[in-house]
Amino acid sequence: MRILVAMSGGVDSSVVAARLVAEGHEVIGATLQLYDQRGPEKKGACCAGRDIADARAVADHLGFPHYVIDAETRFRDSVIDRFAQSYAAGETPVPCVACNQGVKFTDLLGMARDIGVDAMATGHYVRRIEGAAGPELHRPVDASRDQSWFLFATTREQLAFLRFPLGDMPDKAAVRAEAERHGLRVAAKPDSQDICFVTDGSYADLVETLRPDMAGPGEIVDTRGQTVGHHAGVTRFTVGQTKRLGDAAMLAGERQMVVAIEPATRRVVIGPRSCAARRVVGLRDMNWLV
């Protein structure tokens, strides 16, 4: 098969590429440049300039072409701006969902179809299984590395075109061992664990830059609306949080946690853990892949 591999520059996608080459497939590597790589490099972030160089070095080592695709504008519009909008709505966003839903599995996958490849492979830890009604998305063998939850928006049409070779791997140690066998320079490279586009400062600084109306101090209130403290910025809190509450962290002998965010008034509502329990949860954007 002729397969395009989405390469982040990390060990997972590099092992995918190496495995497909070893199996005799014609491999083409592609890396998305998602933000200005000239900025400061943040430890634990992905897609920075060093990662692009690592992806290219792996492609050179394995002997297949590698391309870098400028996706900065699209990434800013579909991921970064939506990230800030979610915080402005009092939500806790997961930018990887938006990235896979838009830039990776729409734009990059569309490009893969345009150049006539048979499939696109990624290093995600999920399994694609052929079911009675077509391809299904399943959790990986290594449940501790399950990434199916942020691929929930994948369409059936996309899933039919995608391949996830690492879904059957027993653990990350086995992936690194395979990278060593193929002589890949990224075999011992640490995993990316942070928000890739927050390269300087904190995510809250970024949100407040994009949404100045969210900046500024506000009140910490209890569930009755009584002011029990103050905070430096509502974007620094999410529902379920227990940190950064200051003197309000303990009230009436009970540990407090954030139970609601009110962005419009910049108020953070706290209460004991029992107040956070819910019997009914509202869902949206449902997508059944089994």
Coordinates of C-alpha atoms in Angstrom, one line a residue:
M1 CA 0.0 0.0 0.0
R2 CA 1.0 3.6 -0.4
I3 CA 0.5 5.2 3.1
L4 CA 0.9 8.7 4.4
V5 CA 2.2 8.7 8.0
A6 CA 1.3 11.7 10.2
M7 CA 4.6 12.3 12.0
S8 CA 4.9 14.4 15.1
G9 CA 8.6 13.8 15.6
G10 CA 7.9 11.6 18.6
V11 CA 8.7 7.9 19.1
D12 CA 5.1 6.7 18.4
S13 CA 4.6 8.0 14.9
S14 CA 8.3 7.2 14.1
V15 CA 7.8 3.6 15.0
V16 CA 4.6 3.5 12.9
A17 CA 6.6 4.7 9.9
A18 CA 9.4 2.2 10.5
R19 CA 7.0 -0.7 10.8
L20 CA 5.2 0.2 7.6
V21 CA 8.5 0.5 5.7
A22 CA 9.6 -2.9 7.1
E23 CA 6.3 -4.4 5.9
G24 CA 7.1 -3.2 2.4
H25 CA 4.6 -0.3 2.1
E26 CA 5.5 2.9 0.2
V27 CA 5.6 5.5 3.0
I28 CA 5.3 9.3 2.7
G29 CA 5.8 11.3 5.9
A30 CA 4.1 14.6 6.7
T31 CA 4.4 16.9 9.7
L32 CA 2.1 19.8 10.4
Q33 CA 3.7 23.1 11.4
L34 CA 1.0 24.3 13.8
Y35 CA 2.5 27.4 15.3
D36 CA 5.6 29.6 14.9
Q37 CA 8.5 27.3 15.5
R38 CA 10.9 30.2 16.1
G39 CA 9.4 30.8 19.6
P40 CA 10.8 29.4 22.8
E41 CA 10.7 25.7 23.1
K42 CA 8.7 24.4 26.1
K43 CA 9.7 21.1 27.6
G44 CA 7.0 18.5 27.2
A45 CA 5.4 20.2 24.2
C46 CA 5.0 18.7 20.7
C47 CA 5.2 20.0 17.2
A48 CA 8.0 22.5 17.9
G49 CA 11.0 23.1 15.5
R50 CA 13.0 20.3 17.1
D51 CA 10.2 17.8 16.5
I52 CA 10.0 18.7 12.8
A53 CA 13.7 18.1 12.6
D54 CA 13.4 14.8 14.4
A55 CA 10.6 13.7 12.0
R56 CA 12.7 14.6 9.0
A57 CA 15.7 12.7 10.4
V58 CA 13.6 9.6 10.9
A59 CA 12.4 9.8 7.3
D60 CA 15.9 10.3 6.0
H61 CA 17.1 7.3 8.1
L62 CA 14.3 5.0 6.8
G63 CA 14.6 6.4 3.2
F64 CA 11.2 7.9 2.4
P65 CA 10.1 11.5 1.5
H66 CA 9.0 13.9 4.3
Y67 CA 7.0 17.1 3.9
V68 CA 6.3 19.9 6.3
I69 CA 2.8 21.5 5.9
D70 CA 2.1 25.0 7.0
A71 CA -1.1 24.8 9.0
E72 CA -0.6 27.8 11.3
T73 CA -3.6 29.8 10.2
R74 CA -6.0 26.9 10.2
F75 CA -4.7 25.7 13.6
R76 CA -5.1 29.2 15.1
D77 CA -8.7 29.5 13.9
S78 CA -9.9 25.9 14.6
V79 CA -7.9 25.1 17.8
I80 CA -6.4 28.1 19.6
D81 CA -9.3 30.4 19.2
R82 CA -11.8 27.7 20.1
F83 CA -9.6 26.9 23.2
A84 CA -10.0 30.5 24.4
Q85 CA -13.7 30.6 23.6
S86 CA -14.3 27.5 25.7
Y87 CA -12.7 29.1 28.7
A88 CA -14.8 32.2 28.1
A89 CA -17.9 30.0 28.3
G90 CA -16.8 28.5 31.6
E91 CA -15.8 25.1 30.0
T92 CA -12.6 23.1 30.3
P93 CA -11.5 22.5 26.7
V94 CA -9.4 19.6 25.3
P95 CA -7.6 21.1 22.4
C96 CA -6.4 17.7 21.1
V97 CA -10.1 16.9 20.2
A98 CA -10.3 20.0 18.1
C99 CA -6.9 19.4 16.5
N100 CA -7.8 15.9 15.4
Q101 CA -11.3 16.8 14.4
G102 CA -10.0 19.6 12.1
V103 CA -6.4 20.0 11.2
K104 CA -5.3 16.4 11.3
F105 CA -8.3 14.3 10.3
T106 CA -9.9 16.8 8.0
D107 CA -7.1 18.9 6.4
L108 CA -4.2 16.4 6.5
L109 CA -6.4 13.4 5.7
G110 CA -7.9 15.4 2.8
M111 CA -4.4 16.1 1.4
A112 CA -3.6 12.4 1.7
R113 CA -6.6 11.5 -0.5
D114 CA -5.6 14.3 -3.0
I115 CA -2.1 12.8 -3.5
G116 CA -3.6 9.4 -4.1
V117 CA -2.4 7.3 -1.1
D118 CA -4.4 4.2 0.0
A119 CA -4.5 5.1 3.7
M120 CA -3.2 7.5 6.4
A121 CA -1.5 6.1 9.6
T122 CA -1.0 7.8 12.9
G123 CA 0.7 6.9 16.2
H124 CA -2.5 7.1 18.3
Y125 CA -3.1 4.3 20.8
V126 CA -6.5 3.1 19.5
R127 CA -7.6 0.1 17.5
R128 CA -9.6 0.1 14.3
I129 CA -11.6 -3.1 14.0
E130 CA -13.7 -4.2 11.1
G131 CA -17.2 -4.8 12.4
A132 CA -20.3 -6.2 10.8
A133 CA -21.4 -2.6 9.8
G134 CA -18.0 -1.3 8.9
P135 CA -14.9 -0.1 10.8
E136 CA -15.2 0.5 14.5
L137 CA -13.0 2.5 16.9
H138 CA -11.9 0.6 20.0
R139 CA -9.6 1.2 22.9
P140 CA -6.1 -0.1 22.7
V141 CA -4.6 -3.2 24.3
D142 CA -2.6 -0.9 26.7
A143 CA -5.6 0.8 28.5
S144 CA -3.2 3.2 30.3
R145 CA -2.5 4.9 27.0
D146 CA -6.0 5.0 25.6
Q147 CA -6.5 7.9 23.2
S148 CA -9.9 6.9 21.9
W149 CA -11.6 9.5 24.0
F150 CA -10.1 12.5 22.1
L151 CA -10.7 10.8 18.7
F152 CA -14.5 10.5 19.5
A153 CA -15.3 13.0 16.6
T154 CA -13.7 10.8 13.9
T155 CA -16.3 10.1 11.2
R156 CA -16.9 6.6 9.8
E157 CA -15.6 7.8 6.4
Q158 CA -12.4 9.0 8.0
L159 CA -12.1 5.8 10.1
A160 CA -12.3 3.7 6.9
F161 CA -9.2 5.5 5.6
L162 CA -7.1 5.6 8.8
R163 CA -4.8 3.0 10.3
F164 CA -3.5 2.8 13.9
P165 CA -0.6 0.3 14.0
L166 CA 0.2 0.8 17.7
G167 CA -3.3 -0.2 19.0
D168 CA -2.1 -3.7 19.7
M169 CA 1.2 -2.9 21.4
P170 CA 1.3 -4.2 25.0
D171 CA 2.9 -1.0 26.5
K172 CA 5.2 2.0 25.7
A173 CA 8.3 0.0 26.6
A174 CA 7.6 -2.3 23.7
V175 CA 7.3 0.7 21.4
R176 CA 10.6 2.2 22.5
A177 CA 12.3 -1.2 22.1
E178 CA 11.0 -1.4 18.5
A179 CA 12.4 2.1 17.9
E180 CA 15.7 0.9 19.2
R181 CA 15.7 -2.1 16.8
H182 CA 15.1 0.2 13.9
G183 CA 17.9 2.6 15.0
L184 CA 15.6 5.6 15.4
R185 CA 17.2 8.6 17.2
V186 CA 13.9 9.3 19.0
A187 CA 13.8 6.0 20.8
A188 CA 14.4 7.6 24.2
K189 CA 12.6 10.9 23.5
P190 CA 10.2 11.9 26.3
D191 CA 6.5 11.9 25.6
S192 CA 4.8 15.2 24.9
Q193 CA 2.5 15.9 27.8
D194 CA 1.6 19.6 27.6
I195 CA -0.5 21.9 25.4
C196 CA 1.8 22.3 22.4
F197 CA 0.9 25.9 21.5
V198 CA 1.5 27.3 25.0
T199 CA 5.2 27.8 24.5
D200 CA 5.8 30.7 26.9
G201 CA 4.0 31.5 30.1
S202 CA 0.7 29.7 31.0
Y203 CA -2.5 28.8 29.1
A204 CA -4.3 31.4 31.3
D205 CA -2.0 34.2 29.9
L206 CA -2.8 33.0 26.4
V207 CA -6.6 33.0 27.0
E208 CA -6.5 36.4 28.5
T209 CA -4.5 37.7 25.5
L210 CA -7.0 36.4 23.1
R211 CA -10.0 37.3 25.3
P212 CA -9.0 40.5 27.3
D213 CA -12.5 40.6 28.7
M214 CA -11.6 37.5 30.8
A215 CA -8.6 39.2 32.4
G216 CA -8.7 40.7 35.9
P217 CA -9.5 39.6 39.5
G218 CA -12.8 38.4 40.7
E219 CA -14.7 36.9 43.7
I220 CA -14.7 33.4 45.1
V221 CA -18.2 32.7 46.4
D222 CA -19.9 29.8 48.1
T223 CA -23.0 28.0 46.7
R224 CA -25.2 30.6 48.5
G225 CA -23.4 33.5 46.7
Q226 CA -21.5 34.7 49.7
T227 CA -18.1 36.1 49.0
V228 CA -15.4 34.0 50.7
G229 CA -12.3 35.1 48.9
H230 CA -10.8 36.6 45.8
H231 CA -8.8 35.3 42.8
A232 CA -6.4 36.7 40.2
G233 CA -8.3 35.5 37.1
V234 CA -11.2 33.2 36.3
T235 CA -9.3 31.5 33.5
R236 CA -7.0 29.9 36.1
F237 CA -9.8 27.7 37.5
T238 CA -11.7 24.7 36.2
V239 CA -14.6 22.7 37.8
G240 CA -13.3 20.1 40.2
Q241 CA -10.2 22.1 41.1
T242 CA -9.0 22.3 44.7
K243 CA -5.8 24.4 44.3
R244 CA -5.3 28.2 44.3
L245 CA -8.3 28.8 46.5
G246 CA -6.3 30.5 49.2
D247 CA -8.0 30.9 52.5
A248 CA -11.3 29.7 51.0
A249 CA -9.8 26.2 50.5
M250 CA -11.2 25.1 53.9
L251 CA -14.6 26.4 55.1
A252 CA -16.4 25.1 58.1
G253 CA -13.9 22.3 58.4
E254 CA -14.5 21.0 54.9
R255 CA -12.2 20.9 52.0
Q256 CA -13.6 23.1 49.2
M257 CA -13.5 22.6 45.4
V258 CA -14.6 24.5 42.4
V259 CA -18.2 23.5 41.5
A260 CA -19.0 26.2 38.9
I261 CA -17.4 29.0 36.8
E262 CA -19.3 32.2 36.0
P263 CA -17.2 33.9 33.3
A264 CA -19.5 36.8 32.7
T265 CA -19.2 38.0 36.4
R266 CA -15.7 36.5 36.8
R267 CA -16.9 34.6 39.8
V268 CA -15.6 31.2 40.9
V269 CA -18.2 29.1 42.9
I270 CA -16.9 26.7 45.5
G271 CA -18.4 24.1 47.7
P272 CA -17.6 20.8 49.5
R273 CA -17.0 17.7 47.3
S274 CA -20.6 16.5 47.8
C275 CA -21.8 19.6 45.9
A276 CA -20.0 18.6 42.8
A277 CA -21.9 15.3 42.4
R278 CA -24.3 15.1 39.4
R279 CA -27.0 12.6 38.5
V280 CA -27.7 14.1 35.1
V281 CA -25.1 15.1 32.6
G282 CA -25.8 17.0 29.4
L283 CA -24.1 15.6 26.3
R284 CA -23.6 17.1 22.8
D285 CA -21.9 16.2 19.5
M286 CA -22.6 12.5 19.9
N287 CA -20.7 10.2 17.5
W288 CA -21.2 6.4 17.7
L289 CA -18.2 4.5 16.3
V290 CA -19.2 1.0 17.6

